XYZ file of C-alpha atoms in Angstrom:
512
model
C 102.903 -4.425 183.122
C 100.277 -6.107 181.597
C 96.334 -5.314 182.921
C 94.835 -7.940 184.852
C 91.087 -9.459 184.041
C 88.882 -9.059 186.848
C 89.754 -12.821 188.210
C 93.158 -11.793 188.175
C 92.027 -8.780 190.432
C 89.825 -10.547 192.460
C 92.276 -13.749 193.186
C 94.952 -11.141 194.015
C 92.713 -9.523 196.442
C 91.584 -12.287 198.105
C 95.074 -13.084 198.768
C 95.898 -10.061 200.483
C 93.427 -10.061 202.797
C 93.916 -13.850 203.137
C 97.432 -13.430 204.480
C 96.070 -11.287 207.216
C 96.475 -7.765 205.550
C 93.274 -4.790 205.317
C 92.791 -2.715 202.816
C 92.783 1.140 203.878
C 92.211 2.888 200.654
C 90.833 0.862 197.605
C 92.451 3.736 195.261
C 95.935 2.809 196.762
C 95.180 -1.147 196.195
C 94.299 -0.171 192.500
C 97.335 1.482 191.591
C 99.689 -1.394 193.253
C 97.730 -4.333 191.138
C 98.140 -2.150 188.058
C 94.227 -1.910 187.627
C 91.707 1.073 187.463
C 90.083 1.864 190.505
C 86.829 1.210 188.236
C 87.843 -2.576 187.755
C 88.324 -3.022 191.150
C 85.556 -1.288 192.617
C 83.624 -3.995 190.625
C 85.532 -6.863 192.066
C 84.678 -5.178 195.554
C 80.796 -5.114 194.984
C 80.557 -8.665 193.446
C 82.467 -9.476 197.016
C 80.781 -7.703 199.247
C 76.918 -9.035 197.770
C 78.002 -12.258 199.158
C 79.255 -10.808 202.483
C 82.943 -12.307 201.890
C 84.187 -9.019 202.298
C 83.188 -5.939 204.456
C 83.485 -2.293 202.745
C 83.698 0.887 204.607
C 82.797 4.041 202.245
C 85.234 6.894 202.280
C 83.390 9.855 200.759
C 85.740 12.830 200.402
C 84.282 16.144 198.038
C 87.500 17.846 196.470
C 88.139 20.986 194.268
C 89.484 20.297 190.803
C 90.710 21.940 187.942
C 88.146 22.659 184.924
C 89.435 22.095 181.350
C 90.255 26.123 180.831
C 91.974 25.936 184.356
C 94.145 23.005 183.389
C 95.417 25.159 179.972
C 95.957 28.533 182.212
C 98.366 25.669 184.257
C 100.129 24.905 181.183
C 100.246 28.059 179.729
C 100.008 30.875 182.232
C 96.855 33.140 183.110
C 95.177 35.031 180.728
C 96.152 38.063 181.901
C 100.245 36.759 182.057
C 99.658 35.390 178.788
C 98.689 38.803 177.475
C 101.334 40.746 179.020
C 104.457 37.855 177.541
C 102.454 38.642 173.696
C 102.946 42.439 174.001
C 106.300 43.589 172.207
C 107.993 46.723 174.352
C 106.678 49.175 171.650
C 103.419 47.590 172.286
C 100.670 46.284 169.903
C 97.074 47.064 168.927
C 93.924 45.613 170.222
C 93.211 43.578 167.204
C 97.108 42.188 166.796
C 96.805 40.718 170.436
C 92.931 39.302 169.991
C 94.095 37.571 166.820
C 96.749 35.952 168.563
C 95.532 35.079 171.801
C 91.924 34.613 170.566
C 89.778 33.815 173.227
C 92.054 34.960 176.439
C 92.097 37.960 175.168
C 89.111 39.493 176.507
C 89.676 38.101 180.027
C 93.120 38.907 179.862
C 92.878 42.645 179.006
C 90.268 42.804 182.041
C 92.316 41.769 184.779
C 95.595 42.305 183.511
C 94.041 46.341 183.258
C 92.723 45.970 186.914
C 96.248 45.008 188.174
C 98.199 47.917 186.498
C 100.012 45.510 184.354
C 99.144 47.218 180.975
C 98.284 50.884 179.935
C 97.447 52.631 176.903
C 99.439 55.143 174.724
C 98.234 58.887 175.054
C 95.698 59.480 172.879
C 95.775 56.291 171.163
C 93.382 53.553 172.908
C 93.783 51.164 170.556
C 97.834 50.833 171.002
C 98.535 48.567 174.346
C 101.537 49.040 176.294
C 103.052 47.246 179.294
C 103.837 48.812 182.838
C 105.828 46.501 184.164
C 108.899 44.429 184.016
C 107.722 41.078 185.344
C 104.756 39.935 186.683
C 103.918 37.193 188.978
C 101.553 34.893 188.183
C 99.387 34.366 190.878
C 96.539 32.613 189.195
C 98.561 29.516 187.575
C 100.289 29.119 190.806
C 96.742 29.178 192.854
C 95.959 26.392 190.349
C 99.337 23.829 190.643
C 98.869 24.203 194.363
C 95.444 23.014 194.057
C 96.210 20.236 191.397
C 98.834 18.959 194.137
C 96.443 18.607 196.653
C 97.151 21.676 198.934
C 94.305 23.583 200.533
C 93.714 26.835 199.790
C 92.306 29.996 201.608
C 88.474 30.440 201.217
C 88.798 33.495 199.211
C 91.058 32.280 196.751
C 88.523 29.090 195.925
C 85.860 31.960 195.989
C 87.652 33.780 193.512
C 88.322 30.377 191.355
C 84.504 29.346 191.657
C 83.583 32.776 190.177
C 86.063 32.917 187.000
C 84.719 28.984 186.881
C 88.032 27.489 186.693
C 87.067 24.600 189.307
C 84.288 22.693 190.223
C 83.519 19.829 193.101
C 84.098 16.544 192.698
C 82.676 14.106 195.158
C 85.550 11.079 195.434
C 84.366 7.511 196.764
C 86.759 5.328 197.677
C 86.608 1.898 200.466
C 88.539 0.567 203.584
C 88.263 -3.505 203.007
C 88.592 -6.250 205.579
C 87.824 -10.009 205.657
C 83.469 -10.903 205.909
C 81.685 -13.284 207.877
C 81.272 -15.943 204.847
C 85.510 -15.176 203.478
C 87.049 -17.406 201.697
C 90.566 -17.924 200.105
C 88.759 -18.283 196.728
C 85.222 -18.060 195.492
C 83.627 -21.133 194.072
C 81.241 -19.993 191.314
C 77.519 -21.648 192.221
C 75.631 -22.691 189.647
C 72.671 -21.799 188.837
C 71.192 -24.389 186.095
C 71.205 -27.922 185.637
C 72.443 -28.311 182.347
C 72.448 -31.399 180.140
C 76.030 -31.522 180.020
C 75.744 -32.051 184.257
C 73.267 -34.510 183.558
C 75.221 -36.251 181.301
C 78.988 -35.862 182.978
C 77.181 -36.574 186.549
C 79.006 -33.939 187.766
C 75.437 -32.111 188.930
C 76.245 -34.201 192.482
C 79.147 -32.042 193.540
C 78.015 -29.020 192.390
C 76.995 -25.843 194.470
C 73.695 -24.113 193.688
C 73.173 -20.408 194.097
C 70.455 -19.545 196.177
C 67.183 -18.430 194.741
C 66.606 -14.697 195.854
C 62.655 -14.933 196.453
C 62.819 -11.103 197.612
C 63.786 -10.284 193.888
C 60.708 -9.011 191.491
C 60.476 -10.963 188.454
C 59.728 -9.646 185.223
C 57.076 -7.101 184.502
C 53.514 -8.670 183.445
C 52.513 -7.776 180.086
C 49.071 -7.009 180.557
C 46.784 -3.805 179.193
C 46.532 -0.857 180.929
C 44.072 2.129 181.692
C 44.148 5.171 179.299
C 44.092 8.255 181.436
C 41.109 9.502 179.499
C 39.058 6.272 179.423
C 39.652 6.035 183.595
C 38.648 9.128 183.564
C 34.979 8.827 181.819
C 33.972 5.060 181.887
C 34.627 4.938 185.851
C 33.531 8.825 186.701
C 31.558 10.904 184.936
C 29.466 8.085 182.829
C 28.542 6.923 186.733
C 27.562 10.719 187.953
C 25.126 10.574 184.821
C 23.950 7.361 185.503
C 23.232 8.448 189.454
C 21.493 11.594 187.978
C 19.407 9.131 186.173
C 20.252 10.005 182.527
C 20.326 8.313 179.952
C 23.121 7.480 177.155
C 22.943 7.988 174.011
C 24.109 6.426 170.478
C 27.236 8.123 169.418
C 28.584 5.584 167.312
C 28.354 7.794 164.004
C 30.869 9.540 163.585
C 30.011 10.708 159.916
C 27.008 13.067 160.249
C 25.024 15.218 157.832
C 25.028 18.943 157.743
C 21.227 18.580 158.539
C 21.861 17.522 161.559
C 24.907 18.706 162.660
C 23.884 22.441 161.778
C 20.587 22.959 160.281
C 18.336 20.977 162.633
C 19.860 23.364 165.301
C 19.322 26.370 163.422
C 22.488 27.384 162.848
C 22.765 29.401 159.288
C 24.371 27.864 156.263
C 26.351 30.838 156.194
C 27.706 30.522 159.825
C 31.830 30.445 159.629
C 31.658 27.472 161.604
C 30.322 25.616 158.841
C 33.478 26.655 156.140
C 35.717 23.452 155.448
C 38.548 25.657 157.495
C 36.942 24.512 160.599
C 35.115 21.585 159.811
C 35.925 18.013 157.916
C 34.045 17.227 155.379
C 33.977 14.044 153.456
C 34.540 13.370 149.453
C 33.003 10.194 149.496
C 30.244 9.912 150.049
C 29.952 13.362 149.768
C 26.190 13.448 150.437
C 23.170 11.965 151.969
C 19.466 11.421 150.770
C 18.239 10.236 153.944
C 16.428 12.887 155.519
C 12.633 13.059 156.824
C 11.109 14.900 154.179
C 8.425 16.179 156.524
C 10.617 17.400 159.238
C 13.216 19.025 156.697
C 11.024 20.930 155.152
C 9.605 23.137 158.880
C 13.536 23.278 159.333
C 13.720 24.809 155.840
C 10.760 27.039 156.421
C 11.916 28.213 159.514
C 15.019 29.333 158.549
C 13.399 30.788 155.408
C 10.934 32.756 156.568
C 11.247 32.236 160.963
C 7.782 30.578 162.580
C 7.089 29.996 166.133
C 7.589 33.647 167.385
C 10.956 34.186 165.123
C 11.659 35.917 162.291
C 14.258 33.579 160.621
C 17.314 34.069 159.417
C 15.809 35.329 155.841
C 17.854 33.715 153.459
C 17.484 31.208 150.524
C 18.255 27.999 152.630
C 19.542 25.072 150.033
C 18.968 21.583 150.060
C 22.413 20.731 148.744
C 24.342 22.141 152.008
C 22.245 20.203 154.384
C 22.907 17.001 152.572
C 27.004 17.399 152.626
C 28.483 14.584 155.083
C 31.129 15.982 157.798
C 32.798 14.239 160.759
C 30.851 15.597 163.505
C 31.988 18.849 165.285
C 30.138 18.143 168.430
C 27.490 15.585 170.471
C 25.149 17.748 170.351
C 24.286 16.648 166.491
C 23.117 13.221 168.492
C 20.862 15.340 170.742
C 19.459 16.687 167.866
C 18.682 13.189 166.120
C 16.978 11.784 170.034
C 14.793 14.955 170.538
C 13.622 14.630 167.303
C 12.864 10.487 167.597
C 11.544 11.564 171.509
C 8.634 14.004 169.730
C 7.709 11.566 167.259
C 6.415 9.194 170.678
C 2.787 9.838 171.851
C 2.467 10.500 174.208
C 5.494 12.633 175.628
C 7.461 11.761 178.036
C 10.548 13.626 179.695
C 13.867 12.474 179.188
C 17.223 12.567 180.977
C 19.923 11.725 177.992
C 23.912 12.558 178.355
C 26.891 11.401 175.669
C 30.032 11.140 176.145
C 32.044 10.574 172.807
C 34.811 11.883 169.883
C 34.122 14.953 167.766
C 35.986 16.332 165.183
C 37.241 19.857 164.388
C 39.599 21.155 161.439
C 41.956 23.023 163.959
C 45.877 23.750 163.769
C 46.829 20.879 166.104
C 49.461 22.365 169.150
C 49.747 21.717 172.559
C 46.389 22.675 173.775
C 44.374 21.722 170.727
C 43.933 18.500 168.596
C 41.753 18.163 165.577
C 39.636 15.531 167.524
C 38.618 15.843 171.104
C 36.082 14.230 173.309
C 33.286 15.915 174.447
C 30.856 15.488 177.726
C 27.026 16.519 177.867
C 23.949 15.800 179.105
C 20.452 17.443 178.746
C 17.185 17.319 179.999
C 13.851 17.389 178.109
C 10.671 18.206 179.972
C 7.635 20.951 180.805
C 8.516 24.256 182.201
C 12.290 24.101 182.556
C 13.685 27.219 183.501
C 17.001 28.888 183.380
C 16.583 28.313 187.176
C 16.196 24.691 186.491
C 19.337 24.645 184.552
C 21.558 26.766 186.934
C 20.847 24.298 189.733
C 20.838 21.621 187.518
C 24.558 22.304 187.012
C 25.519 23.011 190.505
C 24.065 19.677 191.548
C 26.103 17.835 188.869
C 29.575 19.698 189.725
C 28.482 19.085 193.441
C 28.189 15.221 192.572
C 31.599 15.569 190.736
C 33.143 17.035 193.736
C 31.853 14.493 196.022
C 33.251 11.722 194.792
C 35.747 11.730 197.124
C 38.895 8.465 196.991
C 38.442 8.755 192.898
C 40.295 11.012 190.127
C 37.281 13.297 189.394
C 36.899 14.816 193.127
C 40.878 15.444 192.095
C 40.020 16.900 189.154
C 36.534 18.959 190.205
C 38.248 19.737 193.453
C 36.338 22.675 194.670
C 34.234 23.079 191.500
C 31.169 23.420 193.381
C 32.026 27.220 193.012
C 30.692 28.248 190.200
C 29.728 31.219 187.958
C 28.320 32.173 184.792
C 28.583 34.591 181.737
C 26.138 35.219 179.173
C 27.071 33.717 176.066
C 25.670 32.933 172.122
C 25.053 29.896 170.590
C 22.846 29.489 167.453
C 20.692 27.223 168.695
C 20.567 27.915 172.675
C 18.985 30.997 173.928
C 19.870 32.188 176.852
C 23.462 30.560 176.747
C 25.952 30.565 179.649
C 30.074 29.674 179.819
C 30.429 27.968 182.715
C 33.470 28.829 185.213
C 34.490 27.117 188.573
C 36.735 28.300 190.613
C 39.920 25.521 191.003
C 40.984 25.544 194.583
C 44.359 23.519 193.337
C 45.233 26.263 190.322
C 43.946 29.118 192.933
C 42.038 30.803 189.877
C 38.608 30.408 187.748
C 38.871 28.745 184.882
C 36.146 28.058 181.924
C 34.640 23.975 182.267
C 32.028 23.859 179.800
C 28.963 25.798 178.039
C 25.344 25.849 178.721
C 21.760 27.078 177.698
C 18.210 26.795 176.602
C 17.341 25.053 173.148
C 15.738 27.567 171.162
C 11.894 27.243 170.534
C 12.782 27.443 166.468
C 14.994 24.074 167.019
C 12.378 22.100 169.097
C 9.231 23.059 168.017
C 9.845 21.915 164.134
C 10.432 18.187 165.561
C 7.174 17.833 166.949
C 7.670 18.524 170.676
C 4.540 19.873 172.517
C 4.101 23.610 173.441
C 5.655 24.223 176.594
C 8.184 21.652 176.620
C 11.314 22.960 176.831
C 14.808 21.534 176.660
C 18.547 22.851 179.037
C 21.840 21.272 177.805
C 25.492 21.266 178.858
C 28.751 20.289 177.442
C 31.930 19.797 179.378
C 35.566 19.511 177.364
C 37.140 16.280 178.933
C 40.771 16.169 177.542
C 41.332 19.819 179.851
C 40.538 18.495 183.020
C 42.351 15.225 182.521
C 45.667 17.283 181.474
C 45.260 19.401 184.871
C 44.872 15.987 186.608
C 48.187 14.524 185.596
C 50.378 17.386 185.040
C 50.252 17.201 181.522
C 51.115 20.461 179.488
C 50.979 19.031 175.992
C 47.320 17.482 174.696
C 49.622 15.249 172.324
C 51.600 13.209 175.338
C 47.450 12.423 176.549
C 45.821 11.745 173.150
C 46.593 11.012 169.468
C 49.541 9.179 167.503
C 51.921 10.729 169.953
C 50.914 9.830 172.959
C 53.581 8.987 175.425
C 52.947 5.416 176.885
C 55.288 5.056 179.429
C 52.406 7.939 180.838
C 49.846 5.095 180.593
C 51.699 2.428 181.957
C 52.718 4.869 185.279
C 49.253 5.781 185.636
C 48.378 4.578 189.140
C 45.612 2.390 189.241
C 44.819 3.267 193.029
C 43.053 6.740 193.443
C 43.903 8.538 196.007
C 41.275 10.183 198.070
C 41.518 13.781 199.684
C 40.163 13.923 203.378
């Protein structure tokens, strides 16, 4: 019989239950109109949106027969089918694995644990049978479940463990007539076309009703970078309440003079090999230095000044002139402290940055060879370590305040902090900062800290006694922990996953 379209199914339906008849089991209904239960399940759906038929749901869970299962029903258990390939003078272990290949294994088990097979005396390789017939228990546990019959609970135990079946959850429907039946559906239109225009036809025909409850299509409109949420509309405002400052950080292409030697780092310091920073080949170099200035950095890495002994080493002019893409901020501190001691006469400053750096790292999941970078530092008279300690517990505080945005998410509990001595070339003392994260349940390392050495600040011109605490927060870290994200690539870079951004809530939601 030939298969009907699904008009064909659905006039033939709405016949049946026209002439007074239900429908008690849609599978039934499928077979008799020579359809899949598939095609009319369709048919029933498109009928029952338009309430001219009602559907009962039949849900019924039933054990069937895996793909192996269905062979041992064709071709006997593994362990019969291992018994029928042994000859009465028996065969070795590698005869019957070559011919039953896979069974084999699973057949030698079981068929061993019920005594059907034995071994020859002092030969372990030759198998034997013990029997004269066997009865195949297993394929007939199977056909009895394959024609519906219920079986004991510790034979479908037993099946579930050698995985031979598995559940299948079977929906089927009970039909009747609906409140808006009809003999046959009209099909509403749902345009004016020119053609009804034309034909006049448009004056008899039936419109479909516009579903005002349905959500059109999505707006195509921008939407908020995690990381860019995360700074412009958090920390730049915590800065900003602090009453910092921001500074330029719009070059991205710095001089080693600036990057490294104004903060008295060495010229031999590894951080300065091409292996972890980039470089440039053109223009390789710069001439624009202050002559003056260069020279007390030169001298004081030379030969040391203002209390220190130097490094003691022939500094050259050449490696301070070599352009690199930044490897932190702090190269921008470096270029305001020295513009803030060239005004008379001094006054403190409050200056933070927030901006991209650049280092030449193997890129994986937890590092990229660009990353953004957070600090802020203070300039004045008689800063202490003190001054910096609290300094940084009032800023986490502020973070951790913000309660209703992302940050108090992020900072949650970072109010607890602690610190370990660290080095930096150009801070002394220097401190790792750690805060305890009440949502990971275990200290973790935010940022880095300290006191700009006396050999950086007094070669720029800054008064005696003026001295200068800094701090510098990674921002990509906290923003991963924020959003669950365990790869730096899905947040940031050519990679980045933007079904992320456009999931990204845009309300925050506060914690009370």
């Amino acid at each position: 019989m030939a298969e009907k379209s699904p008009p064909d199914v659905e006039t033939s339906l709405l016949a049946h239950l026209n002439s007074g008849g239900e429908v008690p089991d849609s599978r039934s209904y499928a077979s008799s109109v020579s359809v899949t239960h598939d095609e009319l399940v369709a048919v029933i759906k498109s009928l029952s949106a338009f309430r001219i038929v009602e559907t009962t749901d039949i849900t019924k869970e039933t054990w069937v027969l895996t793909d192996e299962a269905k062979g041992y029903v064709a071709g006997g258990s593994p362990e019969a089918q291992l018994v029928a390939a042994i000859p009465p003078e028996g065969a070795s272990k590698d005869v019957l694995r070559e011919k039953l290949g896979s069974v084999f294994d699973i057949g030698m088990k079981t068929a061993a644990k019920n005594k059907w097979i034995g071994f020859e005396k002092g030969n372990k390789d030759l198998v034997l049978t013990k029997v004269d017939t066997i009865k195949d228990d297993l394929q007939e546990q199977l056909k009895r479940l394959e024609s519906g019959e219920v079986l004991s609970d510790k034979v479908i135990d037993d099946l579930k463990r050698r995985k031979l079946i598995t559940k299948e959850k079977s929906i089927w429907y009970a039909l009747k007539k609906g409140p808006q039946f009809v003999a046959k559906r009209k099909k509403l239109a749902t345009d004016v076309t020119q053609e009804h225009l034309r034909s006049g036809d448009w004056k008899d025909l039936e419109f479909k009703d516009y579903n005002f409850g349905a959500q059109g299509q999505p707006v195509a409109i921008g939407y908020v970078q995690p990381l860019l949420e995360v700074v412009r509309e958090e920390i730049q405002n915590i800065f900003l309440q602090m009453g910092f400052t921001e500074m330029p950080t719009n070059n991205y292409v710095e001089s080693s003079f600036w990057n490294f030697d104004a903060l008295f780092q060495p010229q031999q310091h590894p951080a300065r090999d091409s292996h972890d920073t980039f470089f440039l080949e053109a223009p390789a170099a710069t001439k624009q230095l202050p002559e003056d200035y260069l020279e007390k950095v030169k001298e004081v890495h030379q030969r040391g000044g203002y209390g220190s002994k130097g490094y003691g080493y022939d500094w050259k002019r050449d490696e301070a002139e070599k352009n690199l893409l930044r490897t932190h901020t702090t190269a921008v501190s470096t270029r305001m402290l020295y513009k803030l001691a060239q005004e008379k006469p001094f006054a403190p400053k409050r200056y933070y940055s927030i901006d991209r750096v650049f280092r030449n790292e193997a890129v994986d999941r937890t590092h990229l060879a660009e990353f953004h970078q957070i600090e802020g530092l203070i300039c004045d008279y008689g800063l202490t370590l003190g001054d910096l300690i609290g300094v940084l517990e009032d800023f986490f505080s502020s973070l951790g305040a913000q309660t209703s945005t992302v940050i108090m998410m992020m900072y949650l509990g970072m109010s607890k902090l602690r610190f370990k001595p660290a080095y930096n070339p150009y801070t002394e003392p220097s401190m790792e900062i750690f805060s305890y994260h009440e949502g990971l349940k275990k200290w973790v390392e935010v940022g880095n800290s300290g006191m700009f050495r006396p050999e950086m600040l007094l070669p720029m011109g800054l008064p005696e006694g003026v001295n200068v605490i800094a701090w510098g927060l990674s921002l990509e870290r906290p923003t991963m922990i924020l959003y669950g994200i365990d790869n730096i690539r899905d947040l940031f870079g050519p990679k980045v996953d933007f079904n992320l951004i456009k999931s990204n809530p845009l309300c925050r939601l506060g914690l009370q």
